[in-house]
Structure formats: structure tokens, C-alpha cells
Amino acid sequence: CHAVESAAAPCINGWEEFPRMQTVTLIPGDGIGPEISSAVMKIFETAKAPIRWEERNVTAIKGPGGRWMIPPDAKESMDKSKIGLKGPLKTPIAAGHPSMNLLLRKTFDLYANVRPCISIEGYKTPYTDVNLVTIRENTEGEYSGIEHVIVDGVVQSIKLITEDASRRIAEYAFEYARNNQRNSVTAVHKANIMRMSDGLFLRKCREVAENYKDIKFTEMYLDTVCLNMVQDPTQFDVLVMPNLYGDILSDLCAGLIGGLGVTPSGNIGANGVAIFESVHGTAPDIAGLDLANPTALLLSAVMMLRHMGLHDYGNKIQTACFDTIRDKKVLTKDLGGNSKCSEFTADICRRIQDLD
Amino acid sequence: MTARSVRSLSGALKPLFSNRCPGVYGAASCNQRQKSTYTTIPPPARYGGRHTVTLIPGDGIGPELGNHVRELFRFCCVPVDFEVVNVDSSVASEDDINNAIMAIRRNGVALKGNIETNHNLPPSYKSRNNLLRTTLDLYANVMHCQSLPGVRTRHRNIDIMIIRENTEGEYSSLEHENVPGVVECLKIITKTKSLRIADYAFRTARAKGRRRVTAVHKANIMKLGDGLFLECCKEVASGYPEITFDSMIVDNTTMQLVSRPQQFDLMVMPNLYGNVVSNVCAGLVGGPGLVPGANYGEDYAVFETGTRNTGKSIANRNTANPTAMLLASCLLLDHLKLHAYASMIRRAILSTVSETRLHTADLGGQGSTSEVVQSIMNAVQSTGPQTLSI
């Protein structure tokens, strides 16, 4: 039997019976995390995707030296597999450790947050034909966490913009656009007010755009983007921006297609690490009751498959998922139906088997 | 913090602040002063029964819209004279904007178009609009977004009032590059200004009969900065028991706005979030051509279009939508206590907007600016008092 050389080509010349199994670190998370993770695993199994799951827990522990860190076996697994799929994590208020998402971000230097927002046929929102991607710088900007009280009653927050981080995110944005056949990249900024900081970000984007002449580069003020986004989202393609604007805009776009329950998200780090996650909360009120909607995690997993080059499997699973939603027969409560999570999952699995 | 402790604190800080910035004062004295002047502030001076208002045409579509306002006012015999001050955005010198500011100090009221900020100029060139707002301390930006009949939008029955802090926050223009390649931009939140804007928001809510005030923030990440803002809002809210106060994180707010905007009543927020939210709301009710904006300070008021666009790409083509600027001029008339003229013109504008065949390009129609203005003038003529034939 001939093993296929790269995972990016699982179906070459009839060798598809022996695709190379890839390991993915699975972090089920809290609340509804475990049930949606098992739903995703079941769907992947039905689709015969060449993924081997390694489940890990990332609850923070205090390492030597007193600093909070993720458990070493989780870090080791991620470093080896380079790809992760994460469910929702809860941040306990008085646990003493920082938010888990922040810890993961720092540990793996996840600098780009990518959210493709594509209208889901069958889940009606006032906005149809949304097809855009928001790429948000995830390490600096307004969320540097550097705040001081100058005098009582006067607080200063520092927004940090560096050349390196701006260049890195711009390069990633153009690479993403090229790899996913996107036509244009728009830099979102407020350089008329924040002259130096957003000015630097914009300059770096312009510099990187010089190397990608095949992709159209435009720049637009944040307020203009917001204004146009709610009137006509079809005019946007790939958007790249610093941290705060990215936070607001990516949630705005998620709202356009139906909310966080159906939006996939991926975080790209240095050294080729990528963690895909669902961005909704842990929903403790419905945890364990088989009522959760696995769509967000499933679409993130599809994004992961595409990132790994397994486009066929990704398309198959996505089609099955969208068909189920369009059919409206077995929808979970948040999508307007009355079915259980297991029924929803079973329907998707059935469609995958029919597609084969 | 109790009111008493706030007063004592402001007392302790008074000498500290009074040396440096005479305009800043403690929270309690701020309340008292505003309470005494809010209802009895006299309208700006009238000479010969006519008001003088500064007009800053600005760039892009500003000049043509300013002309339409003047034309309409002349037609309706409004007792307002405009003092036009041009600000050239291409020169680095700040003389023009200083002249404009002086004119506004003289007249007390202004109507302005947006002045372009060429961000290819060096960072020492500050945004002219921002300079105007901060120098005149126009601390409250008020935008009222309402669904208009006759304008087809995805969402119906929107009626949101947005009050945005206009002078500090992310727009403090304090930036530096300590190390080459690393730029720091400071966002300043002060207790005084947060209390002031919160107070303004609740007073407006009470005056307009609004039931609910929502503070928009990001205090889960910017704990000290937005945390202070939120605390100030809560403090002011305790003095208005008939108004419900809640808060929402800005990214959730934008998500809620695009799915169910009818849940919002009055929103108060710091500068940058105000920019985002006001543009989202303007987009929801039909676009930048429909919503007027007002900037109020202690002593001055400046009116402009809500979303502050220059509209460079549609300048001088007679396709701009004059509704926003004309409604802003109605707000101006209300401020000058010329309520009869304001309602007359506003009625005419709203009746024109509901006629689909006159919609301009931004509303999906093919009407021209002059047609719209002509139709408004006709509407005024047909509903206004008739002169007796001699």
C-alpha cells in the first residue's frame, strides 16, 4: 500500500483508501462543549474524515515560578499536532487566573482571528448574500491591557500598534485571500483621528499590498464600513483590521448571518499553529440536556478541514449541514425548531451517507 | 460613591484643576451649574430680530448642501443670517480653523459640513473637526435615528437616540512613538466628563420621555477605563429612578442592533463606540443622507449631518441627499427657539422623503438634490400661511 505524501492531497489517483490520518487536539470545553464536540466527532466519523482526535483539558494550572499556564500535556499535544478544535470555555470570575482564551492566545501566539461570515440558506435573517471574511489582529491594539490611573478620576488606556504585528496580520490577510480565491482586501482604520497608530497599520498594509498585485487593496474608515455593512454587506470581501475594530466588526458580521450560534472562527498562530473554535458561550442552562446546536463548532471544524487542505471532506460536511438547516425538519431550538442535538446530528450523518 | 464624597473629592481637586484647565470642574458643581442654566439659558443674541449663525461649508458635498440650506431659509423668510467661514483642509496651518472657532464663539451656533482630513499629511496635522469639537468643548453628540415612512429598510419601527461623549476617549489625539516601529495611542477617560455625559443623557431621557438608557462599553477588557465610565453612568442613574438603566458590551450591542434594533431606546457611550453605533444605526434607518446630528456644549452648539461624511465621490453632481443637512438646520432652528419655522420645514422635509419618486441615489432612486429641495419649498408654500392678495 502506498501512503499519500501530503495530507493536502487525500484523493490522488485512487489512493484515497489510505489517506494519512492527522491528529487534531480536541478541547471539548465546558457547559455544552462536550456534547457538541461529540456531535462533531460523530459527524466526522460518518464522513470518514482522516482525523484522529486527541482530547485534552486546558483548565489553567499554576506552573513552576507561580505563573498560570495551560497543562503541559495539552501544550505538548498542540505543539505536535499544530491543529486544534476548541469548544466554549468558561471563565470563572474569582479563580485568580486570567481568561482561558487569553491564556491560549498568549501560549501559542495566536495573532490572527479569522471569521468567515457566509449567509446560511435556510436560516433567515434580514441580510441575505453575506459573504465576507473578517481578519482581526489578536495580540495588541486596544486590548493590550495596559491601563493606569493617572490621578483619581482620570484613567488612561494604552493602545499599542507595532510594525511587526501589523505586517504579520496584513501578510496573513493577503495570503488567506490568495489561498481562498478572494478578490479584494479592505483595511479598516481610523487614521483620520488616530494618525500615528492607525497610520502605521495602514502603511504596513499598503506595503504588503505591493507584493500581492493580483488582489485588490482598498482602505476604508471604520465608520464608513459600519454604515455600508448594514445597508449592503455584499460589497465587502476580506476585511483586515486591528484588535478593537475587529472585535466589533466580527461580531457585527456574525449578527448579520444569524449570531454566534452559527458562526465559525479560527485563530492562526505563529509556528503554523491553528486553533478553530466556536465563539458562543457555554450555555450552562442547557448543558447536558441534548438541546445544544453544534453548528458553530461544526462549521469551525469545516474551516479546519479546509485549512488542512481536506477540501472535499469539508465541502461534504458543510453541504450536509446546510441542507439539514435548509430543510427545517430537525432544527434545534435556537434555530427555530424543536429537535434534540442528537437528532440534528443524526440527520446530518444521514445526509453525508447519502452523499457518498 | 455617595454624592457627599463626590463633592468633597471635587473640592479637594478644585485647586489642582483650576490652575491648569479653567473649564474643568468637579462633578457636583457641574450638576448644580447645569441644573440652574438648563431651563433658563437665553437663546443666542438677536440683533434686529435676526440671528447670526456661522456656516462652515467644509469639503465634498458640504458647500452645495450649505447653499441649499441658505436657499431654503431665504425662501421661508427665516430670520437667520449666515456668516460663512471657509476652512481649507489642504493647508497645514491652523489659522482657518481658529477663525472658524472664533466665529462660533462670537455667534454661539454653527452649521457645518465635514472637513476632510488628509491622512497622508504628517501626524502633527490634527483633524480639523476634532479640533473644533474639543476646543469648543462640545461634549455631547446627539443623534436621533428614526425609521422614516417612505424609506424602505430591512428593519422597521426603529427609534433610537444616541448620546456620545464627543471630546475625550480614543479621540484624545495623544500618540507617540517611543521605539521606532511601536506606536502608543492613549485613550483617556475621566470621571468629570463621564459624569457630565451621563448626566446629559439622563436629563435628555427625562425631557423626551424616554424609558430606558443603555450604556455601551467594553469594561470586561478595559476594566479601568470603561469601568470608570460605567460606574459614572450607574451613579447618575441612581438619581433618575423612573428610568431603567442597563449596560451592554459593544460587540453584543452591534449584534443586537442588526437583529433586533427595536429593543433600544436611548444609548450613551464613550467616543469610539459612539462612532460605530451611530453609523450602524444610521445605516439601519436608511443611510447617511437621512440622519442629522447635533453637537452640544455648555455654551455652543454645532449642527451637522449625523454620520459626518464628506461625500467626496458625489460632490458637485447634484445627487447628494439634502435631507440630513436640512433636518440638521431644523435642529438649529429649534435651538434658536424658532420652533414654528422648524416644524414647518421639518413637516415639508418629511412629506418629501415619503415620496419615492424623489428619492436620491443613496435611497435607491434617481432624484436630484435640486428636485428634492424644490419639492420641499413647494410643500412649505402649500402648507404655510397664505399672504392676502393685495
XYZ file of C-alpha atoms in Angstrom:
746
model
C 0.000 0.000 0.000
C 1.285 3.405 -0.968
C 0.940 6.116 1.618
C -0.028 9.517 0.278
C 2.782 12.014 0.698
C 0.914 15.032 1.949
C -2.384 15.344 3.723
C -3.262 18.072 1.273
C -3.957 15.511 -1.399
C -6.058 12.763 0.090
C -7.671 11.767 -3.163
C -4.984 11.232 -5.745
C -5.444 8.544 -8.329
C -7.432 6.071 -6.295
C -5.150 6.117 -3.306
C -7.945 7.597 -1.220
C -8.411 4.361 0.634
C -5.257 5.207 2.501
C -5.383 8.866 3.457
C -2.894 9.772 6.112
C -4.546 10.159 9.481
C -3.912 13.532 11.033
C -4.039 14.227 14.708
C -6.101 17.128 15.953
C -6.147 18.257 19.551
C -9.741 18.468 20.669
C -10.642 20.697 23.601
C -14.294 19.942 24.383
C -14.680 22.858 26.778
C -17.354 23.460 29.392
C -21.122 23.569 29.503
C -22.461 22.364 26.168
C -18.897 21.870 24.957
C -18.671 18.104 25.484
C -21.970 17.325 23.746
C -21.297 19.462 20.680
C -17.777 18.062 20.473
C -19.098 14.524 20.447
C -21.643 15.557 17.798
C -18.797 16.834 15.631
C -16.741 13.687 16.219
C -19.708 11.547 15.218
C -20.234 13.534 12.008
C -16.555 13.304 11.125
C -16.618 9.576 11.706
C -19.572 9.195 9.364
C -17.795 11.264 6.741
C -14.710 9.070 7.217
C -12.524 12.161 7.578
C -8.897 11.183 8.231
C -8.796 12.846 11.631
C -7.662 11.283 14.863
C -8.874 13.240 17.864
C -6.763 13.766 20.966
C -8.901 15.125 23.766
C -7.248 17.470 26.176
C -8.327 19.671 29.028
C -6.962 23.214 29.258
C -8.004 24.331 32.721
C -5.255 26.634 33.945
C -2.767 25.328 36.443
C -0.071 27.141 38.296
C 3.273 26.241 36.863
C 6.700 26.409 38.480
C 7.513 30.045 39.126
C 3.906 30.842 40.013
C 2.723 31.777 36.532
C -0.551 30.451 35.258
C -0.234 28.153 32.291
C -2.167 25.508 30.424
C -1.459 21.899 31.392
C 1.773 20.664 29.785
C 0.153 17.654 28.130
C -2.271 19.952 26.328
C 0.575 22.174 25.159
C 2.611 19.187 24.034
C -0.313 17.764 22.088
C -0.933 21.087 20.340
C 2.710 21.600 19.503
C 2.846 18.181 17.891
C -0.445 18.261 16.002
C -0.436 22.013 15.263
C -4.198 21.973 14.764
C -6.794 22.352 17.488
C -10.559 22.422 17.752
C -11.962 24.103 20.815
C -15.404 24.271 22.342
C -16.613 27.103 24.592
C -14.557 27.694 27.726
C -15.954 29.314 30.820
C -14.008 31.961 32.655
C -14.675 31.642 36.374
C -14.867 35.077 37.930
C -12.778 34.725 41.043
C -10.492 31.910 40.076
C -7.446 34.102 40.137
C -6.282 33.110 36.715
C -6.809 35.127 33.558
C -9.351 34.162 30.939
C -8.603 30.806 29.334
C -8.917 32.218 25.856
C -6.326 34.857 26.703
C -4.000 32.192 28.084
C -4.290 30.085 24.937
C -3.688 33.148 22.814
C -0.526 34.023 24.686
C 0.768 30.468 24.800
C 0.523 29.855 21.076
C 0.869 33.469 19.876
C -2.460 33.315 18.050
C -2.161 36.534 16.152
C -4.969 36.297 13.609
C -8.636 35.714 14.283
C -10.447 34.731 11.120
C -14.198 34.703 10.861
C -15.810 33.862 7.548
C -19.383 35.114 7.584
C -21.485 33.464 4.929
C -25.253 33.660 4.911
C -26.789 30.332 5.751
C -29.516 29.442 3.336
C -32.423 28.271 5.375
C -31.681 30.386 8.414
C -33.447 33.581 7.570
C -32.023 36.881 8.651
C -32.812 40.316 7.186
C -29.492 40.051 5.356
C -29.068 37.572 2.520
C -25.981 37.074 0.352
C -23.464 37.945 3.029
C -20.102 36.544 2.011
C -17.193 38.165 3.734
C -14.276 37.326 5.995
C -13.061 39.421 8.902
C -9.415 39.061 9.849
C -8.593 40.637 13.131
C -5.232 41.265 14.719
C -5.469 39.463 18.016
C -2.434 40.281 20.126
C -2.121 44.034 20.544
C -4.090 47.156 19.764
C -6.601 48.369 22.256
C -6.622 45.118 24.164
C -3.061 45.300 25.374
C -4.477 45.555 28.868
C -2.178 48.435 29.766
C -4.183 50.847 31.880
C -3.204 53.382 34.511
C -4.972 55.711 36.872
C -3.119 58.995 36.359
C -4.894 60.938 39.093
C -8.063 59.908 40.845
C -10.762 60.207 38.210
C -8.523 60.130 35.150
C -7.768 56.794 33.513
C -5.506 56.184 30.580
C -5.646 53.089 28.390
C -2.820 52.469 26.016
C -3.432 51.211 22.507
C -0.317 49.638 21.130
C 0.347 49.263 17.424
C 3.620 47.762 16.273
C 5.120 47.460 12.850
C 5.764 43.726 13.167
C 2.291 42.764 14.256
C 0.694 44.967 11.587
C 2.863 43.499 8.877
C 2.198 39.962 10.070
C -1.559 40.354 10.041
C -1.526 42.105 6.671
C 0.560 39.307 5.192
C -1.755 36.703 6.604
C -4.781 38.538 5.213
C -3.365 38.631 1.694
C -2.210 35.010 1.883
C -5.665 33.990 3.014
C -7.244 35.963 0.191
C -4.982 34.307 -2.338
C -5.469 30.776 -0.978
C -9.230 31.106 -0.807
C -9.777 32.812 -4.155
C -10.890 36.093 -2.698
C -10.760 39.209 -4.852
C -10.109 42.093 -2.527
C -8.767 43.011 0.873
C -10.019 46.108 2.682
C -8.072 47.650 5.546
C -10.355 49.139 8.181
C -8.909 52.005 10.192
C -9.437 55.368 11.766
C -6.294 57.077 10.609
C -8.000 60.456 10.361
C -8.209 60.549 14.157
C -5.520 58.132 15.330
C -2.956 59.479 12.934
C 0.162 57.692 14.106
C -1.157 54.358 15.280
C -3.675 53.536 12.588
C -1.419 55.396 10.191
C 1.298 52.841 10.903
C -1.137 49.972 10.480
C -2.312 51.385 7.176
C 1.211 51.963 5.908
C 2.148 48.349 6.621
C -0.972 47.111 4.837
C -0.093 49.238 1.832
C 3.455 47.889 1.814
C 2.300 44.290 1.917
C -0.287 45.004 -0.790
C 2.582 45.825 -3.137
C 3.600 42.159 -3.089
C 0.118 40.921 -3.893
C -0.781 42.783 -7.035
C -3.354 40.180 -8.015
C -5.565 41.143 -5.101
C -7.343 44.491 -4.956
C -6.486 46.538 -1.892
C -8.756 49.259 -0.558
C -8.883 51.173 2.679
C -11.997 52.421 4.412
C -12.798 54.250 7.610
C -14.354 52.191 10.366
C -17.500 54.304 10.444
C -17.966 54.062 6.692
C -17.586 50.286 6.894
C -20.216 50.078 9.639
C -22.563 52.339 7.704
C -22.226 50.391 4.482
C -22.181 46.991 6.148
C -25.697 47.312 7.492
C -27.008 48.670 4.228
C -25.248 46.427 1.716
C -22.881 43.751 3.070
C -22.285 42.292 -0.384
C -19.754 44.982 -1.226
C -17.201 43.596 1.230
C -14.835 40.706 0.734
C -11.896 40.314 3.108
C -11.530 42.867 5.896
C -8.338 43.267 7.875
C -8.121 45.417 10.974
C -6.593 45.965 14.405
C -7.965 44.386 17.547
C -10.831 46.544 18.749
C -12.362 47.284 15.369
C -12.025 43.605 14.600
C -13.859 42.627 17.734
C -16.775 44.909 16.968
C -16.931 44.243 13.249
C -16.599 40.471 13.509
C -19.484 40.374 15.951
C -21.463 42.731 13.731
C -20.944 40.389 10.790
C -21.850 37.393 12.937
C -25.075 39.196 13.769
C -25.784 39.647 10.066
C -25.762 35.908 9.391
C -27.617 34.843 12.493
C -25.490 35.193 15.599
C -22.724 33.402 17.399
C -24.533 30.089 17.361
C -23.828 29.626 13.665
C -20.567 31.461 13.152
C -17.265 29.616 12.733
C -13.989 31.087 13.849
C -10.324 30.262 13.538
C -7.228 31.539 15.293
C -3.932 31.351 13.476
C -0.718 31.394 15.422
C 2.959 31.614 14.754
C 4.775 28.344 14.016
C 1.859 27.044 11.983
C -0.427 26.501 14.950
C -4.133 26.973 14.281
C -6.988 26.621 16.733
C -10.540 26.625 15.451
C -13.289 27.371 17.883
C -16.933 28.120 18.391
C -17.320 31.616 19.785
C -20.578 31.257 21.611
C -20.847 30.798 25.354
C -21.010 27.654 27.429
C -24.808 27.891 27.889
C -24.831 26.222 31.294
C -28.622 26.278 31.413
C -28.955 23.735 28.625
C -25.770 21.772 29.277
C -26.274 18.034 29.306
C -29.861 18.240 28.052
C -29.130 17.351 24.426
C -30.567 20.679 23.272
C -27.402 22.399 22.080
C -26.773 23.498 18.488
C -23.477 22.113 17.188
C -23.482 24.232 14.008
C -20.870 26.766 15.126
C -18.392 24.110 16.200
C -19.155 22.043 13.116
C -18.551 24.956 10.744
C -15.333 25.748 12.600
C -14.302 22.136 12.112
C -15.071 22.503 8.394
C -12.859 25.601 8.364
C -10.196 23.445 9.977
C -10.506 20.799 7.274
C -10.080 23.439 4.612
C -7.044 24.824 6.414
C -5.563 21.336 6.383
C -6.257 21.012 2.676
C -9.015 18.415 3.054
C -11.426 20.437 0.966
C -13.546 17.533 -0.222
C -14.425 16.374 3.262
C -15.027 19.964 4.301
C -17.426 20.611 1.445
C -19.269 17.359 2.044
C -19.881 18.064 5.698
C -20.800 21.694 5.055
C -23.287 20.763 2.349
C -24.906 18.201 4.610
C -25.145 20.721 7.441
C -26.626 23.451 5.260
C -29.080 21.017 3.690
C -30.305 19.976 7.111
C -30.822 23.594 8.130
C -32.497 24.447 4.838
C -34.856 21.502 5.181
C -36.081 22.871 8.531
C -37.312 19.469 9.714
C -34.884 18.764 12.549
C -33.716 22.120 13.852
C -32.581 22.801 17.405
C -34.419 25.359 19.493
C -32.138 28.332 18.769
C -32.647 27.809 15.023
C -36.386 27.858 15.477
C -37.108 24.156 15.704
C -37.882 21.661 18.400
C -35.462 18.841 17.925
C -32.653 17.498 20.009
C -28.979 17.868 19.284
C -28.675 14.140 18.643
C -31.498 14.230 16.095
C -29.881 17.156 14.299
C -26.566 15.324 14.258
C -28.173 12.115 13.041
C -29.821 13.974 10.170
C -26.504 15.421 9.072
C -24.868 11.996 9.279
C -27.649 10.510 7.178
C -27.152 13.148 4.508
C -23.409 12.544 4.448
C -24.022 8.861 3.882
C -26.445 9.712 1.096
C -23.882 11.994 -0.498
C -21.297 9.243 -0.660
C -19.676 56.780 45.766
C -22.150 58.994 47.572
C -22.898 62.495 46.423
C -21.233 63.867 49.535
C -17.983 62.056 48.921
C -18.051 63.190 45.318
C -18.463 66.780 46.459
C -15.618 66.525 48.937
C -13.418 64.911 46.332
C -14.173 67.578 43.805
C -13.407 70.162 46.450
C -10.026 68.603 47.043
C -9.292 68.514 43.357
C -10.516 72.008 42.556
C -7.200 73.780 43.177
C -5.442 71.076 41.164
C -7.657 71.541 38.176
C -8.419 75.228 38.350
C -4.791 76.124 37.725
C -4.450 74.097 34.601
C -7.787 73.896 32.894
C -10.324 76.526 33.880
C -13.055 74.711 32.033
C -12.943 71.553 34.148
C -14.878 71.389 37.391
C -15.957 68.837 39.952
C -18.941 66.650 39.395
C -21.219 68.166 41.996
C -20.630 71.719 40.926
C -21.136 70.532 37.360
C -24.581 69.254 38.303
C -25.518 72.421 40.126
C -24.401 74.719 37.388
C -26.181 72.780 34.735
C -29.327 72.479 36.779
C -29.549 76.232 37.115
C -28.757 77.033 33.492
C -30.520 74.206 31.687
C -34.003 75.613 31.727
C -33.227 79.301 31.753
C -30.430 79.627 29.206
C -31.427 82.504 26.959
C -31.331 81.963 23.211
C -28.316 83.465 21.456
C -28.370 87.185 20.917
C -30.627 88.610 18.262
C -29.876 91.882 16.635
C -32.764 93.485 14.823
C -34.730 90.303 15.459
C -32.320 88.222 13.337
C -29.844 85.580 14.440
C -26.377 85.237 13.001
C -25.188 81.672 12.561
C -21.720 80.574 11.485
C -21.741 78.376 8.398
C -18.669 76.234 7.681
C -19.156 74.701 4.227
C -16.406 72.087 4.568
C -15.447 69.731 1.756
C -17.155 67.380 -0.611
C -20.919 67.840 -0.613
C -20.773 70.353 2.255
C -20.713 73.555 0.187
C -23.643 72.601 -2.072
C -25.748 71.459 0.882
C -24.904 74.671 2.741
C -26.160 76.618 -0.268
C -29.408 74.664 -0.274
C -29.912 75.451 3.397
C -29.412 79.142 2.725
C -31.762 78.993 -0.251
C -34.450 77.273 1.787
C -34.107 79.670 4.700
C -34.338 82.644 2.373
C -37.447 81.170 0.780
C -39.097 80.552 4.121
C -38.124 84.010 5.399
C -36.317 82.527 8.378
C -34.714 85.342 10.431
C -31.262 83.800 10.288
C -28.193 85.257 8.594
C -25.239 83.022 7.862
C -21.665 84.102 8.380
C -19.675 81.863 6.061
C -16.212 80.817 7.209
C -14.218 78.646 4.839
C -11.728 76.137 6.188
C -9.137 74.899 3.737
C -8.248 71.312 4.614
C -5.199 71.098 2.384
C -3.024 73.606 4.241
C -1.124 72.647 7.369
C -1.717 75.985 9.082
C -4.401 76.084 11.743
C -5.423 79.689 11.066
C -8.552 78.754 9.157
C -9.960 76.517 11.839
C -9.079 79.062 14.514
C -11.008 81.699 12.592
C -13.947 79.357 12.404
C -13.767 78.674 16.136
C -13.645 82.401 16.852
C -16.695 82.936 14.634
C -18.572 80.238 16.525
C -17.639 81.813 19.837
C -18.986 85.058 18.522
C -22.280 83.679 17.253
C -22.803 80.798 19.638
C -24.265 78.495 16.979
C -22.956 76.935 13.798
C -23.965 74.706 10.915
C -21.103 72.792 9.421
C -20.143 70.428 6.676
C -17.448 67.855 7.243
C -13.842 68.972 6.799
C -11.681 66.343 5.176
C -8.652 65.011 6.990
C -5.972 64.082 4.551
C -4.196 61.313 6.422
C -1.251 61.367 4.115
C -0.108 64.548 5.805
C 2.208 64.164 8.818
C 0.619 63.199 12.158
C 1.062 66.714 13.550
C -1.834 67.730 11.307
C -4.812 67.132 13.556
C -8.324 66.521 12.330
C -9.993 69.908 11.964
C -13.370 68.562 13.002
C -11.884 67.107 16.172
C -10.074 70.364 16.963
C -13.333 72.253 16.666
C -15.172 69.868 18.957
C -12.541 69.763 21.669
C -11.721 73.480 21.651
C -15.350 74.483 21.971
C -15.926 71.630 24.438
C -18.936 70.307 22.523
C -19.178 67.372 24.829
C -22.419 65.757 23.716
C -23.071 64.406 20.244
C -26.749 63.634 19.867
C -28.178 61.621 17.027
C -31.787 60.594 16.758
C -32.308 57.672 14.392
C -35.891 57.083 13.419
C -37.429 54.925 10.751
C -38.941 57.298 8.229
C -42.126 56.443 6.353
C -41.457 56.005 2.687
C -37.895 54.779 3.147
C -37.655 51.045 2.714
C -35.229 49.399 5.139
C -34.732 45.893 6.450
C -35.873 46.841 9.947
C -38.986 48.791 10.891
C -40.007 50.928 13.867
C -36.554 51.994 14.918
C -36.422 54.931 17.300
C -33.031 55.180 18.947
C -31.394 58.221 20.473
C -27.616 58.027 20.666
C -25.671 60.232 23.017
C -21.962 60.028 22.519
C -19.193 61.631 24.512
C -17.548 63.910 21.998
C -14.313 65.226 23.438
C -12.225 62.520 25.068
C -11.843 58.767 24.902
C -9.961 57.394 21.923
C -10.071 60.735 20.155
C -7.677 62.418 22.550
C -5.045 62.640 19.765
C -2.263 61.743 22.156
C 0.147 59.474 20.365
C 3.857 58.863 20.486
C 6.461 56.519 19.108
C 8.901 55.678 21.885
C 10.688 52.979 19.968
C 10.752 53.006 16.180
C 8.014 50.691 14.986
C 5.991 50.796 18.215
C 3.275 53.415 18.489
C 1.257 54.095 21.593
C -2.061 55.846 21.433
C -3.655 56.991 24.654
C -7.333 56.667 25.401
C -8.311 58.955 28.237
C -11.452 58.513 30.298
C -12.111 60.997 33.060
C -14.664 60.909 35.806
C -15.715 64.509 35.201
C -16.549 64.074 31.562
C -18.157 60.686 32.086
C -20.407 62.109 34.779
C -21.182 65.056 32.563
C -22.228 62.981 29.572
C -24.193 60.566 31.737
C -25.976 63.492 33.330
C -26.737 64.938 29.910
C -28.078 61.578 28.753
C -30.412 61.120 31.690
C -31.649 64.698 31.579
C -32.409 64.289 27.886
C -34.128 60.982 28.563
C -36.316 62.600 31.175
C -37.070 65.620 28.985
C -38.000 63.472 25.982
C -39.914 60.895 27.971
C -37.546 58.034 27.226
C -37.936 54.953 29.419
C -34.633 53.191 29.138
C -30.987 54.201 28.980
C -28.363 51.706 27.851
C -24.677 52.326 28.470
C -22.429 50.786 25.835
C -18.934 49.817 26.955
C -16.166 47.255 26.886
C -15.450 47.107 30.569
C -14.688 43.382 30.543
C -11.473 44.154 28.673
C -10.755 47.794 29.513
C -11.533 47.378 33.160
C -10.269 50.691 34.435
C -11.230 52.965 31.555
C -14.652 51.750 30.556
C -15.148 50.551 34.120
C -14.936 54.169 35.251
C -17.391 55.239 32.549
C -19.854 52.565 33.588
C -19.534 53.476 37.262
C -20.282 57.120 36.466
C -23.362 56.120 34.491
C -24.591 53.953 37.348
C -24.059 56.791 39.782
C -26.085 59.226 37.694
C -28.744 56.583 37.064
C -29.449 56.334 40.781
C -30.766 59.907 40.639
C -33.366 59.019 37.995
C -35.436 56.196 39.441
C -38.151 56.370 36.794
C -35.679 55.499 34.032
C -34.427 51.933 33.618
C -30.679 51.734 33.269
C -28.796 48.802 31.826
C -25.498 48.254 30.110
C -24.303 46.203 27.189
C -20.912 45.314 25.781
C -20.266 46.992 22.449
C -19.835 43.868 20.334
C -23.054 42.385 21.663
C -24.690 45.765 21.027
C -23.808 45.720 17.337
C -25.059 42.158 17.062
C -28.351 43.091 18.704
C -28.670 46.183 16.539
C -28.595 44.199 13.318
C -31.002 41.577 14.536
C -33.445 43.434 16.784
C -32.855 47.209 16.872
C -36.312 47.897 18.279
C -35.151 46.928 21.758
C -33.044 50.075 22.187
C -34.329 53.392 23.436
C -31.569 55.802 24.433
C -27.913 54.826 24.391
C -24.977 56.592 25.986
C -21.356 55.738 25.300
C -17.762 56.935 25.001
C -16.366 58.366 21.797
C -15.255 55.485 19.602
C -18.139 53.148 20.358
C -20.383 56.101 19.657
C -18.841 56.371 16.214
C -19.527 52.710 15.468
C -23.014 52.556 16.961
C -24.207 55.814 15.411
C -23.060 54.711 11.968
C -24.710 51.314 12.379
C -27.977 52.955 13.423
C -27.808 55.473 10.597
C -27.340 52.601 8.171
C -30.301 50.779 9.683
C -32.730 53.672 9.151
C -31.705 54.371 5.581
C -28.216 55.761 5.294
C -26.054 58.820 5.815
C -28.330 61.084 3.851
C -31.191 60.970 6.306
C -29.934 61.488 9.832
C -28.976 64.858 11.310
C -26.532 65.243 14.160
C -26.049 67.864 16.826
C -23.047 68.668 18.998
C -23.937 70.447 22.224
C -21.598 72.090 24.647
C -22.007 74.267 27.660
C -22.091 77.466 25.621
C -22.088 76.490 21.969
C -23.974 74.226 19.610
C -22.855 72.966 16.211
C -25.155 71.116 13.844
C -24.113 68.826 11.026
C -25.074 65.597 9.305
C -25.145 62.686 11.735
C -22.522 60.479 10.158
C -20.096 63.264 9.262
C -19.259 62.182 5.722
C -17.555 64.432 3.216
C -19.124 62.615 0.279
C -16.184 63.416 -1.948
C -17.215 60.924 -4.610
C -20.628 62.510 -5.157
C -19.609 66.154 -4.745
C -20.991 68.714 -7.205
C -23.088 66.175 -9.058
C -26.452 67.236 -7.703
C -27.098 63.707 -6.433
C -26.455 64.160 -2.712
C -29.361 63.679 -0.344
C -30.031 67.030 1.330
C -32.367 65.584 3.961
C -29.743 65.142 6.684
C -28.368 68.672 6.359
C -31.844 70.201 6.139
C -33.038 68.288 9.205
C -29.879 69.497 10.963
C -30.881 73.037 10.070
C -34.269 72.334 11.686
C -32.456 71.255 14.844
C -30.587 74.552 14.584
C -33.864 76.461 14.408
C -35.165 74.569 17.431
C -32.036 75.520 19.324
C -32.618 79.168 18.407
C -36.177 78.779 19.716
C -37.645 79.435 16.249
C -39.939 76.442 16.707
C -42.617 77.474 14.244
C -40.149 77.672 11.373
C -38.515 74.433 12.475
C -41.763 72.447 12.456
C -42.864 73.961 9.174
C -39.662 72.976 7.411
C -39.478 69.594 9.109
C -43.035 68.744 8.026
C -42.173 69.677 4.470
C -38.980 67.581 4.511
C -40.715 64.506 5.899
C -43.512 64.726 3.363
C -40.917 64.916 0.574
C -38.949 61.952 1.901
C -42.040 59.785 1.814
C -42.387 60.381 -1.920
C -40.441 57.564 -3.517
C -40.077 59.156 -6.925
C -37.995 61.929 -5.409
C -35.546 59.639 -3.638
C -31.918 60.372 -4.384
C -29.364 57.742 -5.381
C -28.474 56.740 -1.830
C -32.102 55.706 -1.248
C -32.214 53.790 -4.484
C -33.932 56.433 -6.568
C -32.877 58.778 -9.316
C -33.924 62.150 -7.996
C -31.546 65.074 -7.857
C -30.763 67.312 -4.931
C -32.334 70.370 -6.510
C -35.553 68.474 -7.232
C -35.797 67.461 -3.589
C -35.161 70.992 -2.359
C -37.683 72.382 -4.855
C -40.271 69.888 -3.658
C -39.627 70.901 -0.053
C -40.105 74.530 -0.957
C -43.358 73.700 -2.718
C -44.525 71.796 0.324
C -43.713 74.755 2.552
C -45.547 77.095 0.223
C -48.671 74.971 0.091
C -48.933 74.453 3.834
C -47.624 77.780 5.058
C -49.670 80.855 5.803
C -51.081 82.421 2.668
C -50.396 86.073 2.045
C -53.503 88.046 1.281
C -53.664 89.129 -2.299
C -53.347 92.862 -2.462
